[in-house]
C-alpha positions as a LaTeX table, in Angstrom:
\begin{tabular}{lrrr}
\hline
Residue & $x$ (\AA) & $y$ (\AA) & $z$ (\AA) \\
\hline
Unk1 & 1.66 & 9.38 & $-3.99$ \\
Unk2 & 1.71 & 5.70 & $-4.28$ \\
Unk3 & $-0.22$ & 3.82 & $-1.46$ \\
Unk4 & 1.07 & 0.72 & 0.59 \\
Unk5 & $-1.38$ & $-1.29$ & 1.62 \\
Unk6 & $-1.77$ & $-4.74$ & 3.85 \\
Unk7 & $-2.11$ & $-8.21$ & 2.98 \\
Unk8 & $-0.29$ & $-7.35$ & $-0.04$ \\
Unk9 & 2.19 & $-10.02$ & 0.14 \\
Unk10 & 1.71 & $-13.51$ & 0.70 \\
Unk11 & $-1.42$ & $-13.55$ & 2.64 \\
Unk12 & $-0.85$ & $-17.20$ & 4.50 \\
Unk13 & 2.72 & $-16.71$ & 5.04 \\
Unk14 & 1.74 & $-12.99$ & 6.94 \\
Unk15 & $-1.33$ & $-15.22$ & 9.00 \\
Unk16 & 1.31 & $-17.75$ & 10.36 \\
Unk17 & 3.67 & $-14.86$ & 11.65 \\
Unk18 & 1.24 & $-13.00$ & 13.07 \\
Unk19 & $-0.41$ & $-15.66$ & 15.06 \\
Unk20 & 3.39 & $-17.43$ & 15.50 \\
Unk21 & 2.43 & $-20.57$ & 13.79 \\
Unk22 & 5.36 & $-22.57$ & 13.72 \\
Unk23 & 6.90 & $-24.51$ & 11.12 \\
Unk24 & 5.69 & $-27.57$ & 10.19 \\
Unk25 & 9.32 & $-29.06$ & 9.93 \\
Unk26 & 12.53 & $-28.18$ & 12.27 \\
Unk27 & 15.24 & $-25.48$ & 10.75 \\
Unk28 & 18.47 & $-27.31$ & 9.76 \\
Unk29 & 21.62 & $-24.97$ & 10.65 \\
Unk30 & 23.04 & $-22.95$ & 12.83 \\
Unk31 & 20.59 & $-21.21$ & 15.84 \\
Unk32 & 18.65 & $-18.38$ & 15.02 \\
Unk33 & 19.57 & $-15.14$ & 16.85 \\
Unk34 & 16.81 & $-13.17$ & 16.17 \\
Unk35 & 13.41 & $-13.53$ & 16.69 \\
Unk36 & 10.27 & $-12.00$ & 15.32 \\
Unk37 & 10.03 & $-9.70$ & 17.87 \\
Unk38 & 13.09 & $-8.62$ & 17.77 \\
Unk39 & 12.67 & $-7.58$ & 14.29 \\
Unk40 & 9.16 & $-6.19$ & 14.60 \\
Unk41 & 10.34 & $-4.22$ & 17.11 \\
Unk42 & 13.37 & $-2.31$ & 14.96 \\
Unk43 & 10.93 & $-1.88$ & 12.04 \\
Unk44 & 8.48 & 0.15 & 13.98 \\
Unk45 & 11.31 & 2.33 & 15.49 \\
Unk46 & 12.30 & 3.13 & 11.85 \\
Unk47 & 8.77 & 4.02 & 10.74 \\
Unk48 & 7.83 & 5.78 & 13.66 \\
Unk49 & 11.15 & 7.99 & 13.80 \\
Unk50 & 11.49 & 8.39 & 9.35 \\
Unk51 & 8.54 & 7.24 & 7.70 \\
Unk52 & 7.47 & 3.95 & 6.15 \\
Unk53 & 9.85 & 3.98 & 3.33 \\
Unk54 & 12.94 & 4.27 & 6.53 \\
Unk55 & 11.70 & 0.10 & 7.01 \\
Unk56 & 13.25 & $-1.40$ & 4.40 \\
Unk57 & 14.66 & $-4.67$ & 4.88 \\
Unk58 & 18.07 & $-3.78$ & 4.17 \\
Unk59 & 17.67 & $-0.87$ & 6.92 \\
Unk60 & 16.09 & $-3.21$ & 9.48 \\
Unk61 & 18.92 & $-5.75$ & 8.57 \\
Unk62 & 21.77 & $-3.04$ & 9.36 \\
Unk63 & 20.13 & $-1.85$ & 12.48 \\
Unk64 & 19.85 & $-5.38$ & 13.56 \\
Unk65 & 23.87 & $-5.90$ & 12.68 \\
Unk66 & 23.15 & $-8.84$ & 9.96 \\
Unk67 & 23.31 & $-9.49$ & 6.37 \\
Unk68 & 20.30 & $-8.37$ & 4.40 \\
Unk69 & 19.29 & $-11.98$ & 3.05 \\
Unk70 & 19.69 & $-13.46$ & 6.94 \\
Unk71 & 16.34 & $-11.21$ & 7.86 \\
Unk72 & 14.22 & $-12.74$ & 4.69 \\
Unk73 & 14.90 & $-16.40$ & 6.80 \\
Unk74 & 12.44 & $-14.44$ & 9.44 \\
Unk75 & 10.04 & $-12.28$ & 7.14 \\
Unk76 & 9.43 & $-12.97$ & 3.41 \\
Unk77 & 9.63 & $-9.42$ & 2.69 \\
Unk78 & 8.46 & $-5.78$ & 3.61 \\
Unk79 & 4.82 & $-6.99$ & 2.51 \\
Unk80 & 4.93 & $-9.24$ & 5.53 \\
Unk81 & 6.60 & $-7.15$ & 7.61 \\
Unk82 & 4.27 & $-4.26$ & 7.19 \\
Unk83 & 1.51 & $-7.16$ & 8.14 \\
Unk84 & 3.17 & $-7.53$ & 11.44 \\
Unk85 & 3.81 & $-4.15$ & 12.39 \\
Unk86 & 0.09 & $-2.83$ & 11.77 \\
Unk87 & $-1.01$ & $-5.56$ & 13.93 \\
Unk88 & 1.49 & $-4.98$ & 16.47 \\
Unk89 & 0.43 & $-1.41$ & 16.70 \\
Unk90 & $-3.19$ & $-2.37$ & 16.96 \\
Unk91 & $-2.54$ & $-4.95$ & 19.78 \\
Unk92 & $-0.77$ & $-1.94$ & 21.76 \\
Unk93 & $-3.75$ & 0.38 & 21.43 \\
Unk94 & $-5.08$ & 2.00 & 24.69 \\
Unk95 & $-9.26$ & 0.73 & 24.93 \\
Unk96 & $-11.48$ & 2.41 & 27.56 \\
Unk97 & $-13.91$ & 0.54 & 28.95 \\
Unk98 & $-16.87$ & 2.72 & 28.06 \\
Unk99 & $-19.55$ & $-0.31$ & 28.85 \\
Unk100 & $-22.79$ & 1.43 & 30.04 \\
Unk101 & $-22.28$ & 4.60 & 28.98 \\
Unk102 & $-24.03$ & 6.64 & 26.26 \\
Unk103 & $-23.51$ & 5.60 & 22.24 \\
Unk104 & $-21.96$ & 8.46 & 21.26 \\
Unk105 & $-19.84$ & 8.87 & 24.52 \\
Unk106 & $-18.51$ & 4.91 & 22.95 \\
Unk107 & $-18.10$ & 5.97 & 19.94 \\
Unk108 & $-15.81$ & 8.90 & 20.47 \\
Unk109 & $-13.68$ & 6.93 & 23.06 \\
Unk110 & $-13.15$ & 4.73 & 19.58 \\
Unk111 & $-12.52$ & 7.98 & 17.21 \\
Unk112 & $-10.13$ & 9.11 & 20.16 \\
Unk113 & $-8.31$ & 6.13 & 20.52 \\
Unk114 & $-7.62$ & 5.43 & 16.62 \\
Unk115 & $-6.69$ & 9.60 & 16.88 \\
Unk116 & $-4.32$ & 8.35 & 19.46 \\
Unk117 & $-2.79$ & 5.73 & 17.31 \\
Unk118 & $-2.18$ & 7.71 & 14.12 \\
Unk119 & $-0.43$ & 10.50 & 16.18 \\
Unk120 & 1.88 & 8.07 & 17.44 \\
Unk121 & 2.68 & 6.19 & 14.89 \\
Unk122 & 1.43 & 8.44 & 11.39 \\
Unk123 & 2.84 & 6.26 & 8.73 \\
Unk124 & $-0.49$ & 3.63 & 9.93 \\
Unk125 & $-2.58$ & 6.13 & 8.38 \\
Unk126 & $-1.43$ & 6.04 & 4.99 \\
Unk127 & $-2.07$ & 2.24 & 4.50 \\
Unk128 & $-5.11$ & 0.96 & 2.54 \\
Unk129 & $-6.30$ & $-1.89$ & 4.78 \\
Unk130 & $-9.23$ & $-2.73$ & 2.72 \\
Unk131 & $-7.57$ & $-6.13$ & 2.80 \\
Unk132 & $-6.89$ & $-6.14$ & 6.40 \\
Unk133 & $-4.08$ & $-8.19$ & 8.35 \\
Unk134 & $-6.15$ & $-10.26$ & 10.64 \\
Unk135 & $-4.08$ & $-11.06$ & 13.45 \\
Unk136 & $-4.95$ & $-10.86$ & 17.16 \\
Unk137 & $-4.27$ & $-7.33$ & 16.96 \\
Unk138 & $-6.81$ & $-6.95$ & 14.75 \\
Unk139 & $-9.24$ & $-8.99$ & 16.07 \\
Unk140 & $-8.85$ & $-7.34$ & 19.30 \\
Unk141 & $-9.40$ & $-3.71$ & 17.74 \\
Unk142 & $-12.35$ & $-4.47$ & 16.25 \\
Unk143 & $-13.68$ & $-6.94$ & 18.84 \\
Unk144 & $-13.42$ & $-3.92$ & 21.20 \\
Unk145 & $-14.88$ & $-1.18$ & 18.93 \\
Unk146 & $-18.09$ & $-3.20$ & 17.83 \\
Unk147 & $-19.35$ & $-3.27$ & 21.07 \\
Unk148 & $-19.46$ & 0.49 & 21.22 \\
Unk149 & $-22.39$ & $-0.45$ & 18.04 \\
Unk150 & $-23.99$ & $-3.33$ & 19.90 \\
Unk151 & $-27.16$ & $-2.99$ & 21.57 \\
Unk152 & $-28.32$ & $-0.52$ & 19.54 \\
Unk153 & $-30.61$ & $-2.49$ & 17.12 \\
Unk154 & $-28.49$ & $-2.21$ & 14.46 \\
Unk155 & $-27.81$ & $-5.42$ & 11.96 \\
Unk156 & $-24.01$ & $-7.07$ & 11.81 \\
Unk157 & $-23.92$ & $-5.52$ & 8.43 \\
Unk158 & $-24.98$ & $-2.04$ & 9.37 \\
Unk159 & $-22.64$ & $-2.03$ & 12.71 \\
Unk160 & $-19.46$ & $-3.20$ & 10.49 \\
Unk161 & $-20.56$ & $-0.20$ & 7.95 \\
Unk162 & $-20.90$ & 2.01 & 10.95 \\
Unk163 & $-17.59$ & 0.99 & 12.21 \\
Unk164 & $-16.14$ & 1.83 & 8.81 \\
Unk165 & $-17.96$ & 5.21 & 8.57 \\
Unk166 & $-16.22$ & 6.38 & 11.62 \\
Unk167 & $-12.85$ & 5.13 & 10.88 \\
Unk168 & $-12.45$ & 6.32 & 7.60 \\
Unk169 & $-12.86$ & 9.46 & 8.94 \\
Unk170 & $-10.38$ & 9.11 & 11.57 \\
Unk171 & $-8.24$ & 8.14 & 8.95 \\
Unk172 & $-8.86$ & 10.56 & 6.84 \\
Unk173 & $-8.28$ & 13.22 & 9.47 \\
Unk174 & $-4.92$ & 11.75 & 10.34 \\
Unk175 & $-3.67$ & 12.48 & 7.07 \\
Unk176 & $-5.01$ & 15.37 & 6.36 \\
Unk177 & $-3.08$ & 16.65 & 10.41 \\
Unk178 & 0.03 & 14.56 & 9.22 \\
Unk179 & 0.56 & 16.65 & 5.41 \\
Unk180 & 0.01 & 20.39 & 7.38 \\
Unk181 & 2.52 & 19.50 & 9.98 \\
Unk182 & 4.83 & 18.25 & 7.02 \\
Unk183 & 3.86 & 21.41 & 5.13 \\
Unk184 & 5.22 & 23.22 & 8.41 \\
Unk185 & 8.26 & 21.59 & 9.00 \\
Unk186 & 9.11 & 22.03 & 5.12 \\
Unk187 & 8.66 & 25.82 & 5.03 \\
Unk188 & 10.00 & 26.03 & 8.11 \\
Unk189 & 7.30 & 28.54 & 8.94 \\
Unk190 & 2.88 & 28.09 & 10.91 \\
Unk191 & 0.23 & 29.13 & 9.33 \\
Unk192 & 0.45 & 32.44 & 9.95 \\
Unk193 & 4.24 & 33.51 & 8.68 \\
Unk194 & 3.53 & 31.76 & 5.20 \\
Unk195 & 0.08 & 33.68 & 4.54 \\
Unk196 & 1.56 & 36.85 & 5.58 \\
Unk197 & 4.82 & 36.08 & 2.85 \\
Unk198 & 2.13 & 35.63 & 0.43 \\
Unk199 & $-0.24$ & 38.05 & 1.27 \\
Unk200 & 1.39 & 40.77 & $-0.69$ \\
Unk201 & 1.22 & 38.66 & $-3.95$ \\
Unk202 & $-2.58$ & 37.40 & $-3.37$ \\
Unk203 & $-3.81$ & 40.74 & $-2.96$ \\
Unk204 & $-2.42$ & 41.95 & $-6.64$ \\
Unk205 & $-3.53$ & 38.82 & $-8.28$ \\
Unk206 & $-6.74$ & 38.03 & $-7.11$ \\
Unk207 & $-10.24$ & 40.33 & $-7.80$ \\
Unk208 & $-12.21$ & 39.90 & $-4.73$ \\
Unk209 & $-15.29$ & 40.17 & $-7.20$ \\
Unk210 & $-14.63$ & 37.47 & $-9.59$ \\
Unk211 & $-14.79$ & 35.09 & $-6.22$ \\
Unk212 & $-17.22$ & 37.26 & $-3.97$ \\
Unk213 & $-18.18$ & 33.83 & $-1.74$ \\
Unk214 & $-15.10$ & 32.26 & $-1.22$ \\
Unk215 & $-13.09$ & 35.82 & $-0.16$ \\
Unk216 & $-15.90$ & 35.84 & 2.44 \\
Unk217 & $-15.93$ & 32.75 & 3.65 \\
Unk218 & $-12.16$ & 32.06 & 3.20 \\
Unk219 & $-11.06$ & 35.38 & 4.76 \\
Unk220 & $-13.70$ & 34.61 & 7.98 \\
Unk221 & $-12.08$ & 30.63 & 8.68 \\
Unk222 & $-8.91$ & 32.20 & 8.01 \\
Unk223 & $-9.44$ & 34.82 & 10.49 \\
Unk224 & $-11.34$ & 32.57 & 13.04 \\
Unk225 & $-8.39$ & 29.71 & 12.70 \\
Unk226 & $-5.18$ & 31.76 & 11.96 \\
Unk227 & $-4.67$ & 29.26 & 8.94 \\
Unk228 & $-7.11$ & 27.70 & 6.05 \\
Unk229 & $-6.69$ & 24.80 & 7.55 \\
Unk230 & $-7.36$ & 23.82 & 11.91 \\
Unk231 & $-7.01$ & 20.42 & 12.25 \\
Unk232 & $-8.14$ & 20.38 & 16.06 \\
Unk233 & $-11.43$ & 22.28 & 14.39 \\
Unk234 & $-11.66$ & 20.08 & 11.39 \\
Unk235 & $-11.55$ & 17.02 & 13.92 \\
Unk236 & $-14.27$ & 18.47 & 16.38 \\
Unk237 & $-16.58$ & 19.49 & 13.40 \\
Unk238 & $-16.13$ & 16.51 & 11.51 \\
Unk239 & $-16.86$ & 14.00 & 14.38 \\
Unk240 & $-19.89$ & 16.03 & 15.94 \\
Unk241 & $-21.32$ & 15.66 & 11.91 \\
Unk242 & $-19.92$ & 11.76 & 12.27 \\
Unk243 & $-21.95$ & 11.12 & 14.89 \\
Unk244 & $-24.95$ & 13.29 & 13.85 \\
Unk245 & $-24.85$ & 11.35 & 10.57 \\
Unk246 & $-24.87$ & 7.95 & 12.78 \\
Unk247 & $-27.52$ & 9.70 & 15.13 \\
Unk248 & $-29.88$ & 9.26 & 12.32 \\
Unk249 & $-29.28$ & 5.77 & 11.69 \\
Unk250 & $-29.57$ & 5.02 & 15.44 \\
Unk251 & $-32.19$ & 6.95 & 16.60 \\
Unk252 & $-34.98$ & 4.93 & 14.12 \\
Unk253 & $-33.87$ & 1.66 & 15.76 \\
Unk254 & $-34.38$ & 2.36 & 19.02 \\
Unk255 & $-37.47$ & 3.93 & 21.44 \\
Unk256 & $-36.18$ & 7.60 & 21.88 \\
Unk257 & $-36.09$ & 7.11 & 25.77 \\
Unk258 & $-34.15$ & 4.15 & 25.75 \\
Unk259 & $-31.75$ & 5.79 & 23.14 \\
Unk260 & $-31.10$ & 8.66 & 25.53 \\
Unk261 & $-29.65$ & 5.69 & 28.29 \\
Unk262 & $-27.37$ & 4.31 & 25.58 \\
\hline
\end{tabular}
């Protein structure tokens, strides 16, 4: 599956939208209708209701009632306008204030809240943003979620790769949630109704004793979660072994009784 990712486009014309630079010289001809905004705003109600590939220009441009080539006067192209509407979706984010409370208590208000943000708009998660947009959206997000790492003797290098760490899990989760709810809607049946249609066929094919380890194992998650796959389980798991894996990082920076207050 082909990846979009940010900052793909022209990189200084997407920094000028997103922090509304204005134009060096005056537009000649008629008033502008539109606005940004305006646009921003019908782009993200196409991704959030169809999908990524629903935001096209020439969708946005119907939606918006005008011709195709009047929206490129606003945005260069979908490059920029994906730019804009990851930003806009991190400047929306909910942030707790979770000053004074325990690392990992920090920490998971972050997970949580980039959780939050995937669920509500899943198309985010399937952008590479290892060239990120950096508008005030994104300097907000992360602004907020270092200081979850700060304090904790950690170096600026190791808190951005901590940051990272716990993100790219998120992220990864969020896909992972977003392809078995697909796989749901597609079969039109859970978990539970498509292994039992297949049961009968898995049962003739497959020699418990050519794969003695994973019939155990597989049969007792299966049993335990009703499906191979839990995503609610595969999100508490994965965090708890997140955090343990930061835990160990932590924990040799700082005096073990202060660490406890943190």
């Amino acid at each position: 599956m082909p990846i979009d990712r940010s900052s793909a486009g022209d990189p200084a014309r997407s920094l000028e939208l997103l922090w509304r630079v204005p134009a060096d010289a005056p537009r000649r001809g008629p008033q502008q209708r539109l606005n940004i905004d305006t646009v921003l705003a019908v782009a993200l109600g196409l991704a959030d209701a169809d999908g990524l590939e629903a935001a096209t220009m020439r969708r946005v441009a119907q939606q918006l009632g005008v011709a195709p080539m009047t929206l490129y006067t606003y945005v260069p192209g979908k490059a920029e306008l994906l730019d804009l509407m990851l930003d806009a979706t991190y400047a929306r984010m909910s942030r707790a204030d979770t000053s004074g409370r325990a690392w990992r208590v920090r920490l998971t208000a972050v997970a949580e809240e980039n959780k939050a943000l995937f669920e509500a708009h899943p198309w985010a998660a399937t952008i590479s943003t290892s060239r990120p947009p950096l508008g005030p959206g994104m300097m907000a997000k992360y602004e907020h979620e270092l200081t979850a790492l700060d304090g904790l003797g950690l170096g600026d290098v190791e808190m951005d790769a901590a940051l990272t760490y716990l993100l790219s899990f998120v992220q990864a989760h969020a896909r992972s949630a977003a392809e078995a709810h697909t796989a749901r809607q597609d079969s039109a049946m859970d978990e539970e109704q498509w292994w039992a249609a297949h049961a009968p066929l898995l049962e003739k094919v497959l020699d418990p004793r050519a794969y003695p380890t994973a019939v155990r194992v597989g049969t007792a998650a299966g049993t335990a979660h009703g499906a191979a796959y839990n995503p609610e389980h595969a999100w508490e798991f994965g965090l708890s072994r997140v955090l343990d894996g930061l835990a160990a990082l932590v924990d040799n920076r700082t005096d073990p009784t202060e660490n406890e207050a943190r």
